[in-house]
Amino acid sequence: MVRNIKLKISYDGTQYHGWQTQLNRATVQETIEQAICVVMKQKVNLTGSGRTDSGVHALGQVANFTADTNIPEEKIKIALNSILPNDIRVIDSVDIPIEFNSRFDAHDKTYMYQIYNDNVWSPFYSRYSYFVPVGLEIDKMVEAAKHLVGTHDFKGFMAAGSDVKTSIRTVYETKLIKENQLIKFYINGNGFLYNMVRIIAGTLIDIGKGTKSINCIEEAIINKDRTLLGQTAPAQGLFLMNVNYNDR
Amino acid sequence: MVRNIKLKISYDGTQYHGWQTQLNRATVQETIEQAICVVMKQKVNLTGSGRTDSGVHALGQVANFTADTNIPEEKIKIALNSILPNDIRVIDSVDIPIEFNSRFDAHDKTYMYQIYNDNVWSPFYSRYSYFVPVGLEIDKMVEAAKHLVGTHDFKGFMAAGSDVKTSIRTVYETKLIKENQLIKFYINGNGFLYNMVRIIAGTLIDIGKGTKSINCIEEAIINKDRTLLGQTAPAQGLFLMNVNYNDR
């Protein structure tokens, strides 16, 4: 029987050239598709909720595929994890109505950008954070992040050459937490443009350092101007935390 | 002026063949000695508080070396970190009396063994923990670990073929903490035999599973018998946390 299977996936992106399959390069999508092929003896096409870049991590990426199989849903997770490398884990595998599409049905996503703010970087966070060894004014960063919330044209917040139909996105919530040396910036929205979260993170860091003003985010929204914002923060600090759907 | 410099070092041991220099293999000691050579233009011999095995990590390894240099003590840390790979960081660099020896002057050390106890391993802990997907009776593990405390002949707690003058060691304290999926076993003592902490960790896991009795540690001390104990738990769960000295 042909079924639609939804997977929740966690991965350390360090060793992968991002999510999406590319010729002659290890990607997360292809690695999982190959594992499914071994388990189910059939080629499948795994649809992710969206791409993640080279070096970006995920705690709760969502993907789905259709396959003709009798393996019980909860056993799919176990079978795939027995084949996948340790830096990719399937956290959950469930049957979902055949019309479900991980990408088009996604309602909102949360990303987290992790900053390591101390005078020496920890070896245990060098794969998982961006090292900022100077003092940051957290209050200013929190204040500036509030200007992101709402439905805006984020044209100024994307990498040059991005090809999208519309650059209007809705940000529902932002949150910035400091836990010892770690500063974690969470952003939840209905979708994100290419490099949008990394540009926001880089800008917030510059605001924390005092090299950009609190108002630069508001101004960049109004003027749709990338040059008003800060650097694009590096990939290894970025985590796709979860993807929410209306139904389940 | 010839000075004796003490370093506190943190490293992710995944990519190294342990602490001690070996022919044609990357080791932590050699990597740091090479960085010192670049900074100070002289060959030095770095003495660590003790070896760590291939794949074992450190949060607070201590080492010292003598060198003829005028670089201020706090600048040595900065200079070395600018050259070292991100998986090795010098946390502290200080001048210490010329007669100080990291190995022979160590008073006590603390190791931590980290277990990931859930049904799916996290990709972010696969380099830093041992995955145990079955239920563990924590109370039994805590109870059993108490029998380690004291001055005992730990002959049964070392890898076969170890060449040591005496297998008598003193364990000052043990502690076992559960934080969500992580179980952290801390052990502090005046010294540890080859594989001793990993044999203890493996035995505690077997006790938690119920395949070894709480008394097996006591019996192995009395009978000096390795076969009464559990497996040697894998290297990647082990962390050298700190090394204490009487003077500073």
Short mmCIF file of C-alpha atoms in Angstrom, two decimals:
data_model
loop_
_atom_site.label_atom_id
_atom_site.label_comp_id
_atom_site.label_asym_id
_atom_site.label_seq_id
_atom_site.Cartn_x
_atom_site.Cartn_y
_atom_site.Cartn_z
CA MET A 1 0.00 0.00 0.00
CA VAL A 2 1.31 3.44 -0.90
CA ARG A 3 1.64 5.54 2.23
CA ASN A 4 2.83 9.04 3.00
CA ILE A 5 5.39 9.02 5.83
CA LYS A 6 6.32 12.10 7.80
CA LEU A 7 9.74 12.19 9.48
CA LYS A 8 11.05 14.50 12.17
CA ILE A 9 14.81 14.73 11.79
CA SER A 10 17.73 16.09 13.82
CA TYR A 11 21.17 16.59 12.26
CA ASP A 12 24.58 18.05 12.87
CA GLY A 13 25.14 19.84 9.56
CA THR A 14 28.93 20.19 9.89
CA GLN A 15 29.81 17.39 7.48
CA TYR A 16 27.06 18.06 4.91
CA HIS A 17 26.65 20.40 1.97
CA GLY A 18 23.25 21.41 3.27
CA TRP A 19 19.89 19.67 3.03
CA GLN A 20 19.24 19.53 -0.69
CA THR A 21 20.70 16.89 -2.99
CA GLN A 22 23.63 18.09 -5.11
CA LEU A 23 25.76 16.20 -7.57
CA ASN A 24 28.79 14.52 -5.98
CA ARG A 25 28.34 16.10 -2.57
CA ALA A 26 27.06 14.58 0.66
CA THR A 27 23.75 16.18 1.63
CA VAL A 28 21.28 15.35 4.38
CA GLN A 29 18.41 14.71 1.95
CA GLU A 30 20.41 12.27 -0.15
CA THR A 31 21.82 10.46 2.89
CA ILE A 32 18.29 9.85 4.22
CA GLU A 33 16.92 8.90 0.77
CA GLN A 34 19.66 6.28 0.50
CA ALA A 35 18.82 4.90 3.95
CA ILE A 36 15.10 4.68 2.98
CA CYS A 37 16.14 2.87 -0.21
CA VAL A 38 18.06 0.28 1.85
CA VAL A 39 15.16 -0.22 4.29
CA MET A 40 12.28 -0.20 1.77
CA LYS A 41 14.00 -1.43 -1.40
CA GLN A 42 12.63 1.46 -3.43
CA LYS A 43 13.75 4.87 -4.58
CA VAL A 44 11.85 7.69 -2.91
CA ASN A 45 11.82 11.44 -3.15
CA LEU A 46 12.12 13.05 0.26
CA THR A 47 10.47 16.49 0.51
CA GLY A 48 11.87 18.69 3.26
CA SER A 49 10.07 21.63 4.85
CA GLY A 50 12.82 23.74 3.32
CA ARG A 51 16.51 23.72 2.55
CA THR A 52 19.17 24.31 5.15
CA ASP A 53 22.58 25.59 4.03
CA SER A 54 25.91 23.88 4.28
CA GLY A 55 26.91 23.68 7.96
CA VAL A 56 23.44 24.58 9.32
CA HIS A 57 21.99 22.21 11.93
CA ALA A 58 18.49 20.97 12.69
CA LEU A 59 16.79 19.80 15.85
CA GLY A 60 13.38 19.35 14.22
CA GLN A 61 13.49 19.39 10.42
CA VAL A 62 10.36 17.81 8.92
CA ALA A 63 10.26 15.82 5.68
CA ASN A 64 7.89 13.39 3.99
CA PHE A 65 7.99 10.71 1.29
CA THR A 66 5.56 8.31 -0.29
CA ALA A 67 6.44 4.62 -0.44
CA ASP A 68 4.82 1.26 -0.84
CA THR A 69 5.64 -0.51 2.40
CA ASN A 70 4.13 -2.50 5.27
CA ILE A 71 6.66 -1.48 7.91
CA PRO A 72 4.78 -0.14 10.99
CA GLU A 73 5.25 3.62 11.33
CA GLU A 74 7.24 3.55 14.57
CA LYS A 75 9.55 0.83 13.18
CA ILE A 76 10.56 3.07 10.27
CA LYS A 77 12.40 5.36 12.68
CA ILE A 78 14.28 2.44 14.21
CA ALA A 79 15.20 0.92 10.84
CA LEU A 80 16.45 4.23 9.42
CA ASN A 81 18.50 5.06 12.53
CA SER A 82 20.19 1.67 12.31
CA ILE A 83 21.55 2.68 8.89
CA LEU A 84 22.03 6.45 9.13
CA PRO A 85 25.31 7.94 10.39
CA ASN A 86 25.23 9.24 13.99
CA ASP A 87 25.09 12.88 12.87
CA ILE A 88 21.61 12.33 11.40
CA ARG A 89 18.80 10.90 13.57
CA VAL A 90 15.15 10.31 12.82
CA ILE A 91 13.30 11.39 15.98
CA ASP A 92 9.85 10.43 14.81
CA SER A 93 8.16 8.61 11.90
CA VAL A 94 4.39 8.71 11.42
CA ASP A 95 1.77 8.04 8.75
CA ILE A 96 0.20 11.20 7.41
CA PRO A 97 -2.65 11.75 4.86
CA ILE A 98 -1.45 11.21 1.31
CA GLU A 99 -1.97 14.88 0.33
CA PHE A 100 0.39 16.19 3.06
CA ASN A 101 3.44 18.09 1.77
CA SER A 102 6.17 19.10 4.27
CA ARG A 103 7.09 22.17 2.30
CA PHE A 104 3.77 23.66 1.20
CA ASP A 105 1.78 22.78 4.31
CA ALA A 106 4.25 24.28 6.80
CA HIS A 107 2.50 26.92 8.90
CA ASP A 108 5.47 28.34 10.78
CA LYS A 109 9.09 27.56 11.61
CA THR A 110 11.42 28.41 14.44
CA TYR A 111 15.14 28.98 13.96
CA MET A 112 17.71 29.55 16.70
CA TYR A 113 21.02 31.33 16.24
CA GLN A 114 23.63 30.52 18.88
CA ILE A 115 26.41 32.94 19.87
CA TYR A 116 29.33 31.96 22.12
CA ASN A 117 30.15 35.14 24.04
CA ASP A 118 33.30 34.76 26.12
CA ASN A 119 37.00 35.50 25.74
CA VAL A 120 37.87 31.90 24.78
CA TRP A 121 35.69 29.70 22.54
CA SER A 122 34.84 26.27 23.89
CA PRO A 123 36.05 23.36 21.70
CA PHE A 124 32.66 21.79 22.37
CA TYR A 125 30.79 24.69 20.78
CA SER A 126 33.04 25.51 17.82
CA ARG A 127 30.83 23.44 15.50
CA TYR A 128 27.63 24.80 17.03
CA SER A 129 28.03 28.53 17.62
CA TYR A 130 29.49 31.79 16.37
CA PHE A 131 32.29 33.07 18.58
CA VAL A 132 31.96 36.71 19.66
CA PRO A 133 34.74 37.56 22.15
CA VAL A 134 33.64 41.14 22.86
CA GLY A 135 30.99 42.46 25.25
CA LEU A 136 27.44 42.67 23.86
CA GLU A 137 24.65 44.89 25.12
CA ILE A 138 21.89 42.33 25.37
CA ASP A 139 19.14 44.88 26.16
CA LYS A 140 19.77 46.67 22.86
CA MET A 141 19.64 43.39 20.95
CA VAL A 142 16.31 42.44 22.59
CA GLU A 143 14.89 45.88 21.82
CA ALA A 144 16.02 45.83 18.17
CA ALA A 145 14.67 42.30 17.59
CA LYS A 146 11.15 43.50 18.49
CA HIS A 147 11.09 45.54 15.26
CA LEU A 148 11.17 42.31 13.25
CA VAL A 149 7.76 41.16 14.49
CA GLY A 150 4.89 41.62 12.03
CA THR A 151 4.24 41.25 8.32
CA HIS A 152 6.92 43.12 6.39
CA ASP A 153 8.69 43.17 3.06
CA PHE A 154 12.06 41.69 4.10
CA LYS A 155 13.69 42.42 0.71
CA GLY A 156 16.65 44.04 2.51
CA PHE A 157 17.14 40.87 4.57
CA MET A 158 18.13 38.42 1.87
CA ALA A 159 21.29 37.39 0.07
CA ALA A 160 21.86 39.11 -3.28
CA GLY A 161 20.58 37.16 -6.28
CA SER A 162 17.82 35.33 -4.41
CA ASP A 163 14.99 34.41 -6.73
CA VAL A 164 11.67 34.50 -4.88
CA LYS A 165 8.13 35.47 -5.90
CA THR A 166 7.65 37.70 -2.89
CA SER A 167 9.88 38.88 -0.09
CA ILE A 168 6.93 39.53 2.24
CA ARG A 169 7.10 37.37 5.35
CA THR A 170 5.48 37.38 8.78
CA VAL A 171 7.59 37.12 11.91
CA TYR A 172 5.41 36.03 14.83
CA GLU A 173 7.87 36.11 17.70
CA THR A 174 11.50 36.71 18.64
CA LYS A 175 13.26 35.76 21.87
CA LEU A 176 16.79 36.30 23.08
CA ILE A 177 18.14 34.32 26.02
CA LYS A 178 21.53 34.50 27.71
CA GLU A 179 22.64 31.31 29.49
CA ASN A 180 26.20 31.72 30.80
CA GLN A 181 28.43 32.12 27.73
CA LEU A 182 25.65 31.28 25.28
CA ILE A 183 23.33 33.81 23.70
CA LYS A 184 20.42 32.14 21.93
CA PHE A 185 18.29 34.13 19.51
CA TYR A 186 14.98 32.46 18.55
CA ILE A 187 12.83 33.62 15.68
CA ASN A 188 9.45 32.18 14.67
CA GLY A 189 7.75 33.09 11.41
CA ASN A 190 5.77 31.79 8.45
CA GLY A 191 8.89 31.56 6.29
CA PHE A 192 12.38 32.95 5.90
CA LEU A 193 14.26 34.28 2.88
CA TYR A 194 17.66 32.99 1.85
CA ASN A 195 20.19 33.95 4.59
CA MET A 196 17.50 36.02 6.39
CA VAL A 197 18.11 34.60 9.88
CA ARG A 198 21.89 34.79 9.49
CA ILE A 199 21.65 38.43 8.35
CA ILE A 200 19.39 39.23 11.32
CA ALA A 201 21.80 37.46 13.72
CA GLY A 202 24.80 39.33 12.29
CA THR A 203 22.91 42.61 12.58
CA LEU A 204 21.87 41.95 16.19
CA ILE A 205 25.51 41.22 17.06
CA ASP A 206 26.56 44.55 15.52
CA ILE A 207 23.79 46.28 17.51
CA GLY A 208 25.06 44.55 20.67
CA LYS A 209 28.59 45.74 19.89
CA GLY A 210 27.29 49.25 19.27
CA THR A 211 28.48 49.45 15.65
CA LYS A 212 24.88 49.51 14.34
CA SER A 213 21.97 51.44 15.85
CA ILE A 214 18.85 49.86 17.36
CA ASN A 215 16.82 51.46 14.56
CA CYS A 216 18.71 49.91 11.65
CA ILE A 217 16.30 46.95 11.46
CA GLU A 218 13.27 49.25 11.19
CA GLU A 219 15.09 51.38 8.59
CA ALA A 220 16.11 48.36 6.54
CA ILE A 221 12.48 47.16 6.50
CA ILE A 222 11.25 50.58 5.32
CA ASN A 223 14.04 51.17 2.80
CA LYS A 224 14.44 47.51 1.72
CA ASP A 225 18.17 48.13 1.88
CA ARG A 226 20.64 45.30 2.67
CA THR A 227 23.49 47.77 3.23
CA LEU A 228 21.82 49.16 6.36
CA LEU A 229 22.23 45.77 8.05
CA GLY A 230 25.21 43.89 9.46
CA GLN A 231 27.28 40.95 8.27
CA THR A 232 25.76 37.55 7.48
CA ALA A 233 26.59 35.50 10.59
CA PRO A 234 28.26 32.13 9.83
CA ALA A 235 26.26 28.96 9.17
CA GLN A 236 27.48 26.88 12.12
CA GLY A 237 25.51 28.99 14.65
CA LEU A 238 22.16 28.33 12.96
CA PHE A 239 19.65 25.65 14.01
CA LEU A 240 16.25 24.82 12.50
CA MET A 241 14.39 24.11 15.74
CA ASN A 242 10.95 23.01 14.56
CA VAL A 243 8.34 23.25 11.85
CA ASN A 244 4.66 23.50 12.74
CA TYR A 245 1.67 22.33 10.71
CA ASN A 246 -1.96 23.11 11.27
CA ASP A 247 -3.15 19.53 11.33
CA ARG A 248 -0.61 17.67 13.46
CA MET B 1 64.76 34.38 30.95
CA VAL B 2 63.80 30.73 31.29
CA ARG B 3 60.33 30.47 32.73
CA ASN B 4 57.99 27.61 33.62
CA ILE B 5 54.55 28.16 32.08
CA LYS B 6 51.44 26.32 33.24
CA LEU B 7 48.56 25.92 30.78
CA LYS B 8 44.96 24.93 31.41
CA ILE B 9 43.63 23.30 28.26
CA SER B 10 40.25 22.22 26.91
CA TYR B 11 39.96 19.90 23.91
CA ASP B 12 37.52 17.88 21.87
CA GLY B 13 39.48 14.64 21.55
CA THR B 14 37.50 13.24 18.59
CA GLN B 15 40.11 14.01 15.95
CA TYR B 16 43.19 13.14 18.03
CA HIS B 17 45.06 9.96 18.85
CA GLY B 18 45.03 10.95 22.50
CA TRP B 19 47.23 13.35 24.42
CA GLN B 20 50.69 11.85 24.08
CA THR B 21 52.90 12.36 21.04
CA GLN B 22 53.06 9.37 18.70
CA LEU B 23 54.87 8.95 15.43
CA ASN B 24 52.84 10.08 12.40
CA ARG B 25 49.61 10.64 14.31
CA ALA B 26 47.95 13.88 15.37
CA THR B 27 47.97 14.17 19.16
CA VAL B 28 46.96 17.00 21.46
CA GLN B 29 50.43 17.30 23.02
CA GLU B 30 52.20 17.56 19.68
CA THR B 31 49.65 20.04 18.27
CA ILE B 32 50.21 22.36 21.25
CA GLU B 33 54.01 21.89 21.18
CA GLN B 34 53.98 22.95 17.52
CA ALA B 35 51.89 26.04 18.32
CA ILE B 36 54.34 26.98 21.13
CA CYS B 37 57.21 26.53 18.65
CA VAL B 38 55.54 28.97 16.23
CA VAL B 39 54.86 31.55 18.97
CA MET B 40 58.18 31.28 20.85
CA LYS B 41 60.55 30.13 18.09
CA GLN B 42 61.86 27.28 20.23
CA LYS B 43 61.21 23.59 20.69
CA VAL B 44 59.66 22.78 24.04
CA ASN B 45 58.61 19.66 25.85
CA LEU B 46 55.05 19.92 27.14
CA THR B 47 54.38 17.83 30.26
CA GLY B 48 50.72 16.94 30.76
CA SER B 49 49.13 15.95 34.08
CA GLY B 50 48.54 12.59 32.46
CA ARG B 51 47.69 11.00 29.15
CA THR B 52 44.19 10.88 27.78
CA ASP B 53 43.26 8.15 25.29
CA SER B 54 42.24 8.54 21.69
CA GLY B 55 38.78 10.19 21.57
CA VAL B 56 38.77 11.26 25.23
CA HIS B 57 38.00 14.95 25.87
CA ALA B 58 39.24 17.50 28.40
CA LEU B 59 37.68 20.56 29.96
CA GLY B 60 40.62 21.25 32.24
CA GLN B 61 43.76 19.34 31.33
CA VAL B 62 46.89 20.92 32.88
CA ALA B 63 50.33 20.96 31.27
CA ASN B 64 53.57 22.90 31.70
CA PHE B 65 56.72 23.68 29.71
CA THR B 66 59.88 25.67 30.23
CA ALA B 67 60.88 28.27 27.66
CA ASP B 68 63.05 31.34 27.29
CA THR B 69 60.53 34.07 26.45
CA ASN B 70 59.45 37.60 27.40
CA ILE B 71 55.79 37.21 26.35
CA PRO B 72 53.54 38.27 29.26
CA GLU B 73 51.78 35.24 30.80
CA GLU B 74 48.21 36.23 29.79
CA LYS B 75 49.36 36.94 26.21
CA ILE B 76 50.64 33.38 25.79
CA LYS B 77 47.05 32.09 25.90
CA ILE B 78 45.95 34.55 23.22
CA ALA B 79 48.92 33.82 20.95
CA LEU B 80 48.49 30.04 21.21
CA ASN B 81 44.72 30.20 20.58
CA SER B 82 45.35 32.26 17.43
CA ILE B 83 47.34 29.31 16.02
CA LEU B 84 45.66 26.24 17.52
CA PRO B 85 42.73 24.56 15.75
CA ASN B 86 39.29 25.31 17.27
CA ASP B 87 39.06 21.88 18.89
CA ILE B 88 41.93 22.76 21.26
CA ARG B 89 41.74 25.90 23.41
CA VAL B 90 44.12 27.25 26.04
CA ILE B 91 41.86 28.55 28.82
CA ASP B 92 44.62 29.92 31.01
CA SER B 93 48.38 30.53 30.89
CA VAL B 94 50.35 31.49 34.02
CA ASP B 95 53.92 31.60 35.30
CA ILE B 96 54.66 28.95 37.89
CA PRO B 97 57.80 28.19 39.97
CA ILE B 98 60.49 26.48 37.90
CA GLU B 99 60.29 23.23 39.89
CA PHE B 100 56.55 22.71 39.19
CA ASN B 101 55.72 19.53 37.25
CA SER B 102 52.12 19.01 36.01
CA ARG B 103 52.38 15.27 36.30
CA PHE B 104 54.19 14.65 39.57
CA ASP B 105 52.70 17.55 41.52
CA ALA B 106 49.06 16.75 40.72
CA HIS B 107 47.12 16.24 43.96
CA ASP B 108 43.83 15.00 42.54
CA LYS B 109 41.85 14.83 39.30
CA THR B 110 38.20 14.74 38.39
CA TYR B 111 36.86 12.79 35.42
CA MET B 112 33.30 12.82 34.16
CA TYR B 113 31.69 10.04 32.13
CA GLN B 114 28.64 11.11 30.11
CA ILE B 115 25.83 8.71 29.17
CA TYR B 116 23.03 9.61 26.73
CA ASN B 117 19.99 7.71 28.02
CA ASP B 118 17.06 7.99 25.64
CA ASN B 119 15.58 5.96 22.80
CA VAL B 120 17.24 8.08 20.08
CA TRP B 121 20.80 9.48 20.35
CA SER B 122 21.16 13.19 19.68
CA PRO B 123 23.48 14.04 16.74
CA PHE B 124 24.87 16.80 18.98
CA TYR B 125 26.02 14.32 21.63
CA SER B 126 27.30 11.45 19.47
CA ARG B 127 30.88 12.73 19.81
CA TYR B 128 30.47 13.45 23.52
CA SER B 129 28.54 10.61 25.13
CA TYR B 130 27.87 6.88 25.24
CA PHE B 131 24.41 5.99 23.99
CA VAL B 132 22.41 3.70 26.29
CA PRO B 133 18.86 3.29 24.92
CA VAL B 134 17.52 1.14 27.75
CA GLY B 135 16.18 2.15 31.16
CA LEU B 136 18.74 2.48 33.95
CA GLU B 137 18.11 2.25 37.68
CA ILE B 138 19.93 5.38 38.80
CA ASP B 139 19.55 4.64 42.52
CA LYS B 140 21.46 1.36 42.15
CA MET B 141 24.23 3.11 40.23
CA VAL B 142 24.57 5.79 42.93
CA GLU B 143 24.65 3.13 45.65
CA ALA B 144 27.26 1.02 43.85
CA ALA B 145 29.51 4.02 43.14
CA LYS B 146 29.84 4.68 46.89
CA HIS B 147 31.87 1.47 47.23
CA LEU B 148 34.63 3.04 45.14
CA VAL B 149 35.40 5.74 47.71
CA GLY B 150 38.52 5.15 49.80
CA THR B 151 42.04 3.83 49.34
CA HIS B 152 41.90 0.49 47.58
CA ASP B 153 43.96 -1.79 45.38
CA PHE B 154 42.16 -1.23 42.04
CA LYS B 155 44.09 -4.02 40.28
CA GLY B 156 40.81 -5.44 38.95
CA PHE B 157 39.93 -2.05 37.45
CA MET B 158 42.62 -1.73 34.81
CA ALA B 159 43.16 -2.86 31.27
CA ALA B 160 45.17 -6.07 30.89
CA GLY B 161 48.88 -5.55 30.33
CA SER B 162 49.08 -2.21 32.19
CA ASP B 163 52.56 -1.67 33.62
CA VAL B 164 52.33 0.29 36.86
CA LYS B 165 54.33 0.18 40.09
CA THR B 166 51.26 0.04 42.26
CA SER B 167 47.56 -0.28 41.58
CA ILE B 168 46.60 1.32 44.90
CA ARG B 169 44.65 4.52 44.39
CA THR B 170 42.43 6.75 46.50
CA VAL B 171 38.99 7.77 45.30
CA TYR B 172 37.82 10.83 47.26
CA GLU B 173 34.36 11.33 45.85
CA THR B 174 31.83 10.09 43.30
CA LYS B 175 28.71 11.84 42.08
CA LEU B 176 26.01 10.81 39.65
CA ILE B 177 23.64 13.39 38.18
CA LYS B 178 20.72 12.93 35.79
CA GLU B 179 19.84 15.99 33.67
CA ASN B 180 17.11 15.11 31.17
CA GLN B 181 18.64 12.54 28.80
CA LEU B 182 22.15 12.93 30.20
CA ILE B 183 23.60 10.91 33.05
CA LYS B 184 26.87 12.37 34.30
CA PHE B 185 29.13 10.30 36.51
CA TYR B 186 31.88 12.30 38.27
CA ILE B 187 34.83 10.68 40.02
CA ASN B 188 37.56 12.49 41.93
CA GLY B 189 40.72 10.74 43.09
CA ASN B 190 44.49 10.99 43.47
CA GLY B 191 45.07 9.07 40.26
CA PHE B 192 43.48 6.56 37.92
CA LEU B 193 44.79 3.38 36.29
CA TYR B 194 44.66 2.79 32.56
CA ASN B 195 40.98 2.50 31.51
CA MET B 196 39.88 2.62 35.18
CA VAL B 197 37.16 5.28 34.74
CA ARG B 198 35.84 3.64 31.58
CA ILE B 199 35.69 0.23 33.30
CA ILE B 200 33.86 1.82 36.26
CA ALA B 201 31.43 3.61 33.90
CA GLY B 202 30.74 0.40 31.97
CA THR B 203 30.17 -1.47 35.23
CA LEU B 204 27.79 1.18 36.59
CA ILE B 205 25.78 0.97 33.35
CA ASP B 206 25.52 -2.83 33.77
CA ILE B 207 24.41 -2.30 37.37
CA GLY B 208 21.81 0.22 36.17
CA LYS B 209 20.58 -2.32 33.60
CA GLY B 210 20.44 -5.02 36.26
CA THR B 211 22.93 -7.34 34.57
CA LYS B 212 25.53 -6.81 37.34
CA SER B 213 24.83 -6.66 41.08
CA ILE B 214 25.42 -3.58 43.26
CA ASN B 215 28.06 -5.56 45.13
CA CYS B 216 30.23 -6.36 42.14
CA ILE B 217 32.42 -3.29 42.69
CA GLU B 218 33.13 -4.25 46.29
CA GLU B 219 33.83 -7.84 45.23
CA ALA B 220 36.16 -6.75 42.43
CA ILE B 221 38.13 -4.61 44.91
CA ILE B 222 38.47 -7.51 47.34
CA ASN B 223 39.25 -10.16 44.72
CA LYS B 224 41.23 -7.88 42.35
CA ASP B 225 39.32 -9.53 39.54
CA ARG B 226 38.58 -7.71 36.26
CA THR B 227 36.08 -10.38 35.19
CA LEU B 228 33.66 -9.41 37.97
CA LEU B 229 33.21 -6.01 36.34
CA GLY B 230 31.41 -4.79 33.22
CA GLN B 231 32.55 -3.72 29.77
CA THR B 232 35.00 -0.85 29.21
CA ALA B 233 32.72 2.04 28.19
CA PRO B 234 33.81 3.84 24.97
CA ALA B 235 36.26 6.72 24.97
CA GLN B 236 33.96 9.43 23.58
CA GLY B 237 31.93 9.64 26.83
CA LEU B 238 34.99 10.46 28.97
CA PHE B 239 36.05 13.98 30.00
CA LEU B 240 39.04 15.04 32.12
CA MET B 241 37.33 17.84 34.06
CA ASN B 242 40.12 19.29 36.16
CA VAL B 243 43.42 18.65 37.88
CA ASN B 244 44.14 20.13 41.30
CA TYR B 245 47.49 21.08 42.80
CA ASN B 246 48.28 21.91 46.41
CA ASP B 247 49.94 25.23 45.69
CA ARG B 248 47.79 26.96 43.07
#
